[in-house]
Amino acid sequence: MDSKGNTYGIARIATLVKNIRKEKGEGRVLLVDAGDIIQGTSLASYYASVDPITGKNGKRGPKHPMAIAMNEMRYDAAALGNHEFNYGIEVVRTFEKQCHFPLLGANALDAKTLKPAFEPYTVKCIKVPGAPDIKVGILGLTNPGIALWDKDNVSGKMTFTGLVEQAKKYVPRLRALGCDVVFLTDHSGLDGSTSWGDELPYVENASNLVAQQVPGIDAILVGHTHVDVPTYTVKNEETGEDVLLSEPYCYGYRLSVFDFELELERGCWKITGKTATTVNSNTVAEDKRITELLTADHELVVKYVNTAIGTCTAAMSTAEACWKDVPAIDFIHQVQMDAVKSGLSTADAALPLISVAACFSRTATIPAGDVTIRDVAGLYIYENTLYGKKLTGAQLKDYLEFAAKYYHQVPAGTTVDTATLTNANSFWDYMYDTAAGVSYDIDIAAAEGSRIKNLTYNGTAVADDQVFVVAVNNYRANGGSGYPHIAAAETAYSSTNQVRDLMIAYATAKGSIDPTTFAAVNWKLTQAGTAVF
């Protein structure tokens, strides 16, 4: 259940699936996923890191709860998501072996052979009494951004090409195999946008481009961007045929349902109609069998995340973190700087050290009193590791200017409404970095590119040629969100330790988190020099 009281999850999706199979017929329903299956929850993190499915200390690992649930639900296929690679290829491969269905990724290639590292497609047959089988080809495509976001895990082992490029190769193959329906499951959004600038030659959110540019596709299940798009139609530019797309939000809130009508013409099946919509999982109860299968795992993880790791002297919240410098984000900064500082060479340790980090959730809270693993996981939700990268003062200013495009321009004298202030340029919260260790103003009355004012270090203006070590997560360090300079910058420090684990270790070692020891208002929003808040 979420903070608004909405219930969701795979057990409720299972009930929806059972209802649809009962309505449509058991043999006429195919169940497909669009990826990001084994990351994003405490349950997923536990079975990747705490009691990993790959095994630990010579002991065989457990079966992943998601494999157990999806096998029980009789999934037919699933696309690889980018977050499947957050824990390394071994974890993905182990999960793949535990699944009774293929993990598809036509554009996930072996780096040496350039052949698909996973199955690119599967073909399913729908039995029709007294008529030929209906052959359904399911092609899976994942996100090229894996090459950046999980560079440390995949570099030299796997490479990722564009969705359009691989779809052009495999859709004709599925048609040649006699598929009557060609269905894609793409871990890629549908607006043609890209968050990594020119770091990669491929489009991040390319499902609409695939539909438009690759003939022979009937429908696409869309993932990655976590939005609810019940139905969306794209006309293929070569054939003029409509391609149907649907994206079912995230975390099991929704289920996309595609309906196809086919008629037999001269011995061949032809699609005569197709529709798509999304269904809310909060309209049904949990499937008892799924709940039964996962209860022990669920209770084990609940016990783990509720483990106290220390205390906090004052509550910290991210409610205003997207427009104010708050202690909760300073906590992340402090942990990152401490970790990088401990691993620098003597020469690099003499350089000024700063940190950049984003607010991943506006509802995270570190309470006063006992602090649990759950509290820290709510503040830092991703499996990011840590880097120290070298930037000059001029490059740092460029970096912060890039971050400042997160704000809509609000002219001086105009009231600032926090409800409409942020997320300009489709720049989402997780993409917006603030910095600690330097002080600066962000003038939201100024045009993009000239908003960073009064950038100082220890009270002195930052010089263009001054060199800093910047503590930054691996996602950003490898080019995630398209920040300038950082991907190409010299590395002074790197670690396989996750930032979240470093935060837990910090709290455990200190015993008590005291915001007064690290909280400082070193950045603020202004309008033509006047502080906004």
Coordinates of C-alpha atoms in Angstrom, one line a residue:
M1 CA 0.0 0.0 0.0
D2 CA 1.3 3.4 -0.9
S3 CA 1.2 6.7 1.1
K4 CA -2.2 7.5 -0.4
G5 CA -3.8 4.2 0.6
N6 CA -3.6 2.7 -2.9
T7 CA -3.1 -1.0 -2.9
Y8 CA -1.0 -2.6 -5.7
G9 CA 1.5 -5.3 -6.5
I10 CA 2.0 -8.6 -8.2
A11 CA -0.5 -10.5 -6.1
R12 CA -3.2 -8.2 -7.3
I13 CA -1.9 -8.4 -10.9
A14 CA -2.2 -12.2 -10.6
T15 CA -5.9 -11.9 -9.8
L16 CA -6.5 -9.6 -12.8
V17 CA -4.7 -12.1 -15.0
K18 CA -6.8 -15.0 -13.7
N19 CA -10.0 -13.0 -14.3
I20 CA -8.9 -12.2 -17.9
R21 CA -8.0 -15.9 -18.6
K22 CA -11.4 -17.0 -17.2
E23 CA -13.2 -14.4 -19.4
K24 CA -11.1 -14.8 -22.6
G25 CA -10.2 -18.5 -22.3
E26 CA -7.1 -20.0 -20.8
G27 CA -5.4 -20.7 -24.1
R28 CA -6.1 -17.3 -25.6
V29 CA -4.2 -15.1 -23.2
L30 CA -0.4 -14.4 -23.3
L31 CA 1.2 -12.8 -20.3
V32 CA 4.3 -10.5 -20.9
D33 CA 6.3 -8.1 -18.9
A34 CA 8.3 -5.0 -20.0
G35 CA 11.2 -5.3 -17.6
D36 CA 12.7 -3.8 -14.4
I37 CA 11.6 -6.9 -12.5
I38 CA 14.4 -7.4 -9.9
Q39 CA 15.1 -3.9 -8.6
G40 CA 13.1 -1.1 -7.0
T41 CA 11.9 -2.6 -3.8
S42 CA 13.4 -3.8 -0.6
L43 CA 12.5 -7.3 -1.5
A44 CA 14.4 -7.1 -4.7
S45 CA 17.5 -5.5 -3.0
Y46 CA 17.5 -8.2 -0.3
Y47 CA 17.7 -11.1 -2.8
A48 CA 20.4 -9.3 -4.7
S49 CA 22.7 -8.1 -1.9
V50 CA 21.8 -9.5 1.5
D51 CA 20.9 -13.0 0.7
P52 CA 21.8 -13.0 -3.0
I53 CA 20.2 -15.6 -5.4
T54 CA 23.8 -16.1 -6.7
G55 CA 24.8 -17.7 -3.4
K56 CA 27.0 -16.5 -0.6
N57 CA 30.0 -18.0 1.2
G58 CA 29.8 -21.1 -0.9
K59 CA 26.1 -21.6 -0.1
R60 CA 23.6 -22.0 -2.9
G61 CA 21.4 -18.9 -3.2
P62 CA 17.6 -18.9 -2.7
K63 CA 15.1 -18.7 -5.5
H64 CA 14.1 -15.1 -6.3
P65 CA 10.5 -14.3 -5.1
M66 CA 9.8 -12.6 -8.5
A67 CA 10.7 -15.8 -10.3
I68 CA 8.5 -17.8 -8.0
A69 CA 5.5 -15.5 -8.5
M70 CA 5.9 -15.1 -12.3
N71 CA 6.4 -18.8 -12.8
E72 CA 3.2 -19.5 -10.9
M73 CA 1.4 -16.9 -13.0
R74 CA 2.7 -18.6 -16.1
Y75 CA 4.4 -15.7 -17.8
D76 CA 5.2 -16.3 -21.5
A77 CA 8.0 -13.8 -21.8
A78 CA 9.6 -10.7 -20.3
A79 CA 11.8 -7.9 -21.7
L80 CA 15.0 -7.1 -19.9
G81 CA 14.9 -3.8 -18.1
N82 CA 17.9 -1.5 -17.4
H83 CA 17.6 -2.1 -13.7
E84 CA 18.0 -5.9 -14.2
F85 CA 21.7 -5.1 -14.6
N86 CA 22.1 -3.0 -11.4
Y87 CA 23.5 -6.0 -9.5
G88 CA 25.7 -7.4 -12.3
I89 CA 25.4 -9.9 -15.0
E90 CA 25.7 -12.9 -12.7
V91 CA 22.5 -11.9 -10.9
V92 CA 20.6 -11.5 -14.2
R93 CA 21.8 -14.8 -15.4
T94 CA 20.8 -16.6 -12.2
F95 CA 17.4 -15.0 -12.3
E96 CA 17.1 -16.1 -16.0
K97 CA 17.8 -19.7 -15.0
Q98 CA 15.1 -19.6 -12.3
C99 CA 12.4 -18.3 -14.7
H100 CA 10.2 -20.7 -16.7
F101 CA 9.9 -18.1 -19.4
P102 CA 12.5 -16.3 -21.6
L103 CA 14.0 -12.9 -20.7
L104 CA 14.2 -11.2 -24.1
G105 CA 16.7 -8.6 -25.3
A106 CA 17.3 -8.5 -29.0
N107 CA 19.6 -5.5 -28.6
A108 CA 21.6 -6.9 -25.6
L109 CA 24.6 -8.3 -27.4
D110 CA 27.7 -10.2 -26.3
A111 CA 30.6 -7.6 -26.6
K112 CA 32.9 -10.1 -28.3
T113 CA 30.7 -11.9 -30.8
L114 CA 28.0 -9.1 -31.2
K115 CA 25.4 -11.9 -31.1
P116 CA 22.4 -11.6 -28.8
A117 CA 23.4 -12.4 -25.2
F118 CA 19.8 -13.3 -24.4
E119 CA 16.9 -14.7 -26.5
P120 CA 15.8 -12.0 -28.9
Y121 CA 12.2 -13.4 -29.4
T122 CA 9.9 -16.2 -28.7
V123 CA 7.0 -17.6 -30.8
K124 CA 3.8 -18.7 -29.0
C125 CA 0.9 -20.6 -30.7
I126 CA -2.8 -20.0 -29.9
K127 CA -4.8 -23.2 -30.5
V128 CA -8.0 -22.7 -32.5
P129 CA -10.3 -25.7 -32.9
G130 CA -10.8 -26.6 -36.5
A131 CA -8.4 -24.0 -37.8
P132 CA -4.6 -23.3 -38.0
D133 CA -2.8 -22.1 -34.9
I134 CA -2.5 -18.4 -34.4
K135 CA 1.3 -17.8 -34.3
V136 CA 2.3 -14.8 -32.1
G137 CA 5.9 -13.6 -32.3
I138 CA 7.1 -11.7 -29.2
L139 CA 10.2 -9.6 -29.6
G140 CA 12.0 -8.1 -26.6
L141 CA 14.0 -4.9 -26.6
T142 CA 15.8 -3.3 -23.7
N143 CA 17.3 0.1 -23.1
P144 CA 20.6 1.2 -24.7
G145 CA 21.3 3.3 -21.6
I146 CA 22.5 0.2 -19.7
A147 CA 25.8 0.8 -21.4
L148 CA 26.1 4.1 -19.5
W149 CA 24.1 3.5 -16.3
D150 CA 25.7 0.1 -15.5
K151 CA 28.9 0.6 -17.3
D152 CA 30.9 -0.9 -14.4
N153 CA 28.8 -4.1 -14.7
V154 CA 28.6 -4.6 -18.4
S155 CA 31.7 -2.9 -20.0
G156 CA 33.7 -5.4 -22.1
K157 CA 31.0 -8.0 -21.6
M158 CA 27.9 -6.7 -23.2
T159 CA 27.0 -4.0 -25.6
F160 CA 23.6 -2.5 -26.4
T161 CA 22.4 -1.3 -29.7
G162 CA 19.4 0.8 -30.7
L163 CA 15.8 -0.4 -30.6
V164 CA 14.9 0.6 -34.1
E165 CA 18.1 -1.0 -35.5
Q166 CA 17.4 -4.4 -33.9
A167 CA 13.6 -4.3 -34.6
K168 CA 14.4 -3.8 -38.3
K169 CA 16.4 -7.0 -38.1
Y170 CA 14.0 -9.2 -36.2
V171 CA 10.5 -8.2 -37.1
P172 CA 11.0 -9.4 -40.7
R173 CA 12.4 -12.7 -39.2
L174 CA 9.2 -13.1 -37.2
R175 CA 7.1 -12.5 -40.2
A176 CA 9.2 -15.0 -42.2
L177 CA 8.5 -17.6 -39.5
G178 CA 4.8 -17.2 -40.3
C179 CA 3.8 -15.1 -37.3
D180 CA 0.2 -13.8 -37.6
V181 CA 0.7 -11.3 -34.8
V182 CA 4.0 -9.5 -34.0
F183 CA 4.1 -8.1 -30.5
L184 CA 7.0 -6.1 -29.0
T185 CA 7.8 -5.7 -25.4
D186 CA 10.1 -2.7 -25.1
H187 CA 11.8 -1.4 -22.0
S188 CA 11.8 2.1 -23.5
G189 CA 9.4 5.1 -23.3
L190 CA 7.3 6.3 -26.2
D191 CA 8.1 10.0 -26.6
G192 CA 11.4 9.8 -28.6
S193 CA 13.4 11.6 -25.8
T194 CA 16.8 10.8 -24.5
S195 CA 18.3 11.7 -21.1
W196 CA 22.0 11.2 -21.9
G197 CA 22.6 13.9 -24.5
D198 CA 25.2 12.7 -27.1
E199 CA 26.9 10.1 -24.9
L200 CA 25.3 7.3 -26.9
P201 CA 24.2 7.3 -30.6
Y202 CA 20.8 5.7 -29.7
V203 CA 17.5 7.0 -28.5
E204 CA 16.4 6.2 -24.9
N205 CA 12.6 6.3 -25.3
A206 CA 12.2 4.9 -28.7
S207 CA 9.1 2.8 -28.7
N208 CA 7.2 5.3 -30.8
L209 CA 10.1 5.5 -33.3
V210 CA 10.1 1.7 -33.5
A211 CA 6.4 1.8 -34.3
Q212 CA 6.8 4.5 -36.8
Q213 CA 9.9 3.3 -38.6
V214 CA 9.7 -0.5 -38.6
P215 CA 7.0 -2.1 -40.7
G216 CA 5.2 -5.3 -39.6
I217 CA 4.6 -4.5 -35.9
D218 CA 1.1 -4.9 -34.6
A219 CA 1.5 -3.7 -31.0
I220 CA 4.0 -2.7 -28.3
L221 CA 4.0 -3.0 -24.6
V222 CA 6.0 0.0 -23.3
G223 CA 8.0 0.2 -20.1
H224 CA 10.8 2.3 -18.5
T225 CA 9.2 5.7 -18.0
H226 CA 6.7 4.8 -15.3
V227 CA 3.7 6.6 -16.7
D228 CA 0.2 5.4 -17.3
V229 CA -0.7 5.4 -21.0
P230 CA -3.7 3.2 -21.5
T231 CA -3.7 3.4 -25.3
Y232 CA -1.6 5.2 -27.9
T233 CA -1.5 4.8 -31.7
V234 CA 1.4 5.4 -34.0
K235 CA 1.1 5.2 -37.8
N236 CA 3.9 3.3 -39.5
E237 CA 5.4 5.6 -42.1
E238 CA 6.0 2.8 -44.6
T239 CA 2.8 0.8 -44.5
G240 CA 0.3 3.4 -43.1
E241 CA -0.8 0.7 -40.6
D242 CA -1.6 1.7 -37.1
V243 CA 0.6 0.3 -34.3
L244 CA -1.0 0.1 -30.9
L245 CA 1.0 0.9 -27.8
S246 CA 0.2 0.9 -24.1
E247 CA 2.3 1.5 -20.9
P248 CA 1.0 0.4 -17.5
Y249 CA 2.6 2.7 -15.0
C250 CA 4.9 0.9 -12.5
Y251 CA 5.1 -1.3 -9.4
G252 CA 2.0 -3.3 -10.4
Y253 CA -0.4 -0.4 -10.2
R254 CA -1.8 -1.2 -13.6
L255 CA -2.0 -4.0 -16.1
S256 CA -2.1 -3.3 -19.8
V257 CA -4.6 -5.4 -21.7
F258 CA -4.3 -5.8 -25.5
D259 CA -7.2 -7.4 -27.3
F260 CA -6.8 -8.7 -30.9
E261 CA -9.6 -9.8 -33.2
L262 CA -8.6 -12.1 -36.0
E263 CA -10.4 -13.7 -39.0
L264 CA -9.3 -16.5 -41.2
E265 CA -8.9 -15.4 -44.8
R266 CA -7.8 -17.9 -47.4
G267 CA -6.1 -20.0 -44.8
C268 CA -4.3 -17.1 -43.2
W269 CA -5.1 -15.2 -40.0
K270 CA -5.7 -11.4 -40.4
I271 CA -6.1 -8.9 -37.6
T272 CA -9.4 -7.1 -38.1
G273 CA -9.4 -5.1 -34.8
K274 CA -7.2 -4.3 -31.8
T275 CA -7.6 -2.3 -28.7
A276 CA -5.6 -1.6 -25.6
T277 CA -6.3 -0.2 -22.1
T278 CA -4.9 -0.3 -18.6
V279 CA -6.7 -1.8 -15.6
N280 CA -6.2 -0.8 -12.0
S281 CA -5.0 -3.5 -9.7
N282 CA -6.6 -1.9 -6.6
T283 CA -10.0 -3.1 -8.0
V284 CA -9.3 -6.7 -7.0
A285 CA -8.1 -8.7 -4.0
E286 CA -4.7 -10.3 -3.8
D287 CA -4.3 -13.8 -5.3
K288 CA -4.2 -16.2 -2.4
R289 CA -1.7 -18.5 -4.0
I290 CA 0.8 -15.8 -4.8
T291 CA 0.5 -14.4 -1.3
E292 CA 1.0 -17.9 0.2
L293 CA 4.1 -18.5 -1.9
L294 CA 5.7 -15.1 -1.0
T295 CA 4.6 -14.7 2.6
A296 CA 7.8 -16.1 4.1
D297 CA 10.0 -14.0 1.9
H298 CA 7.9 -10.9 2.6
E299 CA 8.1 -11.4 6.3
L300 CA 11.9 -12.0 6.2
V301 CA 12.5 -8.8 4.3
V302 CA 10.1 -6.8 6.5
K303 CA 12.1 -8.0 9.6
Y304 CA 15.3 -7.0 7.9
V305 CA 14.3 -3.5 6.8
N306 CA 12.8 -2.8 10.2
T307 CA 16.2 -3.4 11.8
A308 CA 17.3 -0.3 13.7
I309 CA 20.8 0.9 12.7
G310 CA 21.0 3.9 15.0
T311 CA 19.2 7.0 16.0
C312 CA 18.7 10.5 14.7
T313 CA 18.7 13.6 16.8
A314 CA 16.1 15.4 14.7
A315 CA 13.7 14.4 11.9
M316 CA 14.8 15.0 8.3
S317 CA 12.4 15.2 5.4
T318 CA 12.7 15.7 1.6
A319 CA 9.3 17.4 1.3
E320 CA 11.0 20.7 0.3
A321 CA 14.3 19.3 -1.1
C322 CA 13.5 20.1 -4.7
W323 CA 13.7 23.9 -4.0
K324 CA 15.5 24.2 -0.6
D325 CA 18.8 22.9 0.7
V326 CA 17.6 20.4 3.4
P327 CA 19.5 18.2 5.9
A328 CA 18.2 15.0 4.4
I329 CA 20.1 15.6 1.2
D330 CA 23.1 16.9 3.1
F331 CA 23.1 13.5 4.8
I332 CA 23.7 11.9 1.4
H333 CA 26.4 14.5 0.6
Q334 CA 28.2 13.9 3.8
V335 CA 28.3 10.1 3.4
Q336 CA 29.5 10.5 -0.2
M337 CA 32.3 12.9 0.7
D338 CA 33.4 10.8 3.7
A339 CA 33.7 7.7 1.5
V340 CA 35.5 9.4 -1.4
K341 CA 37.9 11.2 1.0
S342 CA 38.9 7.9 2.6
G343 CA 39.9 6.5 -0.7
L344 CA 41.8 9.3 -2.4
S345 CA 45.5 9.3 -3.2
T346 CA 47.7 11.7 -1.2
A347 CA 47.9 14.1 -4.2
D348 CA 44.1 14.1 -4.8
A349 CA 43.4 14.4 -1.1
A350 CA 44.9 17.9 -1.3
L351 CA 42.2 19.0 -3.8
P352 CA 38.9 20.5 -2.6
L353 CA 36.3 17.8 -2.2
I354 CA 32.6 18.4 -3.0
S355 CA 29.5 16.3 -3.6
V356 CA 26.6 16.2 -6.0
A357 CA 23.4 14.3 -5.4
A358 CA 19.7 14.3 -6.2
C359 CA 16.4 14.0 -4.3
F360 CA 14.9 10.6 -5.4
S361 CA 11.7 10.9 -3.4
R362 CA 9.8 13.9 -2.1
T363 CA 8.2 11.8 0.6
A364 CA 11.3 10.3 2.3
T365 CA 11.8 10.9 6.1
I366 CA 14.5 10.0 8.5
P367 CA 12.7 10.2 11.9
A368 CA 13.9 11.5 15.2
G369 CA 14.7 8.6 17.4
D370 CA 15.3 5.1 16.0
V371 CA 16.4 4.9 12.3
T372 CA 15.9 1.7 10.4
I373 CA 17.2 0.3 7.1
R374 CA 13.8 1.0 5.7
D375 CA 14.2 4.7 6.4
V376 CA 17.5 4.9 4.6
A377 CA 16.2 2.9 1.7
G378 CA 13.3 5.3 1.3
L379 CA 15.8 8.2 1.1
Y380 CA 18.2 6.5 -1.3
I381 CA 16.1 4.1 -3.5
Y382 CA 18.7 3.2 -6.2
E383 CA 21.5 0.7 -6.2
N384 CA 24.1 3.3 -7.2
T385 CA 27.8 3.0 -6.4
L386 CA 30.2 5.9 -5.9
Y387 CA 32.8 7.7 -7.9
G388 CA 35.2 10.6 -7.3
K389 CA 35.6 12.6 -10.6
K390 CA 37.8 15.6 -11.2
L391 CA 36.1 18.8 -12.6
T392 CA 37.5 22.3 -13.0
G393 CA 35.7 25.3 -11.7
A394 CA 34.4 26.1 -15.2
Q395 CA 33.2 22.6 -15.7
L396 CA 31.5 22.6 -12.3
K397 CA 29.6 25.8 -13.2
D398 CA 28.5 24.2 -16.5
Y399 CA 27.3 21.2 -14.5
L400 CA 25.3 23.3 -12.1
E401 CA 23.9 25.4 -15.0
F402 CA 22.7 22.1 -16.5
A403 CA 21.0 21.1 -13.3
A404 CA 19.4 24.5 -13.0
K405 CA 17.3 24.0 -16.2
Y406 CA 15.2 21.9 -13.8
Y407 CA 13.4 25.1 -12.8
H408 CA 10.9 27.0 -14.9
Q409 CA 11.9 30.7 -15.4
V410 CA 10.0 32.9 -13.0
P411 CA 10.6 36.6 -13.6
A412 CA 11.5 38.9 -10.7
G413 CA 8.4 40.3 -9.0
T414 CA 6.4 37.2 -9.9
T415 CA 5.1 34.9 -7.2
V416 CA 6.9 31.5 -7.0
D417 CA 4.6 28.6 -6.9
T418 CA 6.4 25.4 -5.9
A419 CA 3.6 23.3 -7.6
T420 CA 4.7 24.6 -11.0
L421 CA 8.4 25.6 -10.3
T422 CA 10.2 22.3 -11.1
N423 CA 10.5 19.7 -13.8
A424 CA 11.0 22.1 -16.7
N425 CA 12.4 20.5 -19.9
S426 CA 11.1 17.1 -18.7
F427 CA 13.9 17.2 -16.2
W428 CA 12.7 14.9 -13.4
D429 CA 13.6 15.0 -9.8
Y430 CA 16.1 12.1 -10.0
M431 CA 17.9 14.0 -12.7
Y432 CA 18.4 17.2 -10.6
D433 CA 21.6 17.4 -8.7
T434 CA 22.5 19.9 -5.9
A435 CA 26.0 20.4 -4.7
A436 CA 27.6 20.5 -1.3
G437 CA 31.0 21.8 -0.4
V438 CA 30.6 24.9 -2.6
S439 CA 28.1 27.7 -2.2
Y440 CA 25.9 29.2 -5.0
D441 CA 22.7 30.8 -5.9
I442 CA 20.3 29.7 -8.6
D443 CA 18.6 32.8 -10.2
I444 CA 15.2 31.4 -11.5
A445 CA 14.5 34.8 -13.0
A446 CA 17.5 34.4 -15.4
A447 CA 17.5 32.5 -18.6
E448 CA 18.8 29.0 -18.8
G449 CA 22.5 28.8 -19.0
S450 CA 23.1 32.0 -16.9
R451 CA 21.4 31.1 -13.6
I452 CA 24.4 30.1 -11.3
K453 CA 25.5 33.1 -9.4
N454 CA 28.1 33.6 -6.6
L455 CA 29.7 30.2 -6.9
T456 CA 32.3 30.1 -4.1
Y457 CA 34.5 27.6 -2.2
N458 CA 35.3 28.5 1.4
G459 CA 34.1 32.0 0.8
T460 CA 36.3 32.6 -2.3
A461 CA 35.0 32.8 -5.8
V462 CA 35.6 29.5 -7.7
A463 CA 38.3 30.0 -10.4
D464 CA 37.7 28.5 -13.8
D465 CA 40.9 26.4 -13.6
Q466 CA 40.5 25.4 -10.0
V467 CA 40.3 21.5 -9.8
F468 CA 37.8 19.8 -7.6
V469 CA 37.2 16.1 -6.7
V470 CA 33.4 15.6 -7.0
A471 CA 31.7 12.7 -5.2
V472 CA 29.1 11.5 -7.6
N473 CA 27.1 8.3 -8.1
N474 CA 27.9 5.9 -10.9
Y475 CA 24.8 6.6 -12.9
R476 CA 25.7 10.3 -13.2
A477 CA 29.5 9.6 -13.5
N478 CA 28.9 7.4 -16.5
G479 CA 26.7 9.9 -18.4
G480 CA 23.2 9.4 -16.9
S481 CA 20.9 12.3 -17.6
G482 CA 23.4 13.9 -20.0
Y483 CA 25.3 16.2 -17.6
P484 CA 28.3 17.9 -19.2
H485 CA 32.0 16.9 -18.6
I486 CA 31.4 14.3 -15.9
A487 CA 31.5 11.1 -18.0
A488 CA 34.8 12.1 -19.6
A489 CA 36.4 13.5 -16.4
E490 CA 39.4 11.8 -14.8
T491 CA 38.5 9.3 -12.1
A492 CA 40.1 9.9 -8.7
Y493 CA 38.1 7.2 -6.8
S494 CA 35.6 4.4 -7.5
S495 CA 33.9 1.8 -5.4
T496 CA 31.6 -1.1 -5.8
N497 CA 29.9 -0.2 -2.5
Q498 CA 26.4 1.1 -2.9
V499 CA 25.7 4.6 -1.6
R500 CA 22.7 3.2 0.4
D501 CA 25.0 0.7 2.1
L502 CA 27.5 3.5 2.9
M503 CA 24.7 5.5 4.5
I504 CA 23.6 2.5 6.6
A505 CA 27.3 1.9 7.6
Y506 CA 27.6 5.6 8.6
A507 CA 24.6 5.5 10.8
T508 CA 25.7 2.2 12.4
A509 CA 29.3 3.4 13.0
K510 CA 28.1 6.8 14.5
G511 CA 25.3 5.3 16.5
S512 CA 23.5 8.6 16.2
I513 CA 22.9 10.8 13.1
D514 CA 23.2 14.4 14.1
P515 CA 22.1 16.8 11.3
T516 CA 23.9 19.7 13.0
T517 CA 27.2 18.2 12.1
F518 CA 26.6 18.3 8.4
A519 CA 23.6 20.3 7.5
A520 CA 24.3 23.7 5.9
V521 CA 22.4 25.9 3.6
N522 CA 25.0 26.3 0.8
W523 CA 22.6 26.9 -2.1
K524 CA 19.4 28.8 -2.5
L525 CA 17.0 30.0 -5.2
T526 CA 16.9 33.7 -5.9
Q527 CA 15.0 36.1 -8.2
A528 CA 17.4 38.7 -9.5
G529 CA 19.4 38.5 -6.3
T530 CA 16.6 38.3 -3.9
A531 CA 16.2 35.0 -2.0
V532 CA 12.9 33.2 -2.8
F533 CA 12.5 31.2 0.4

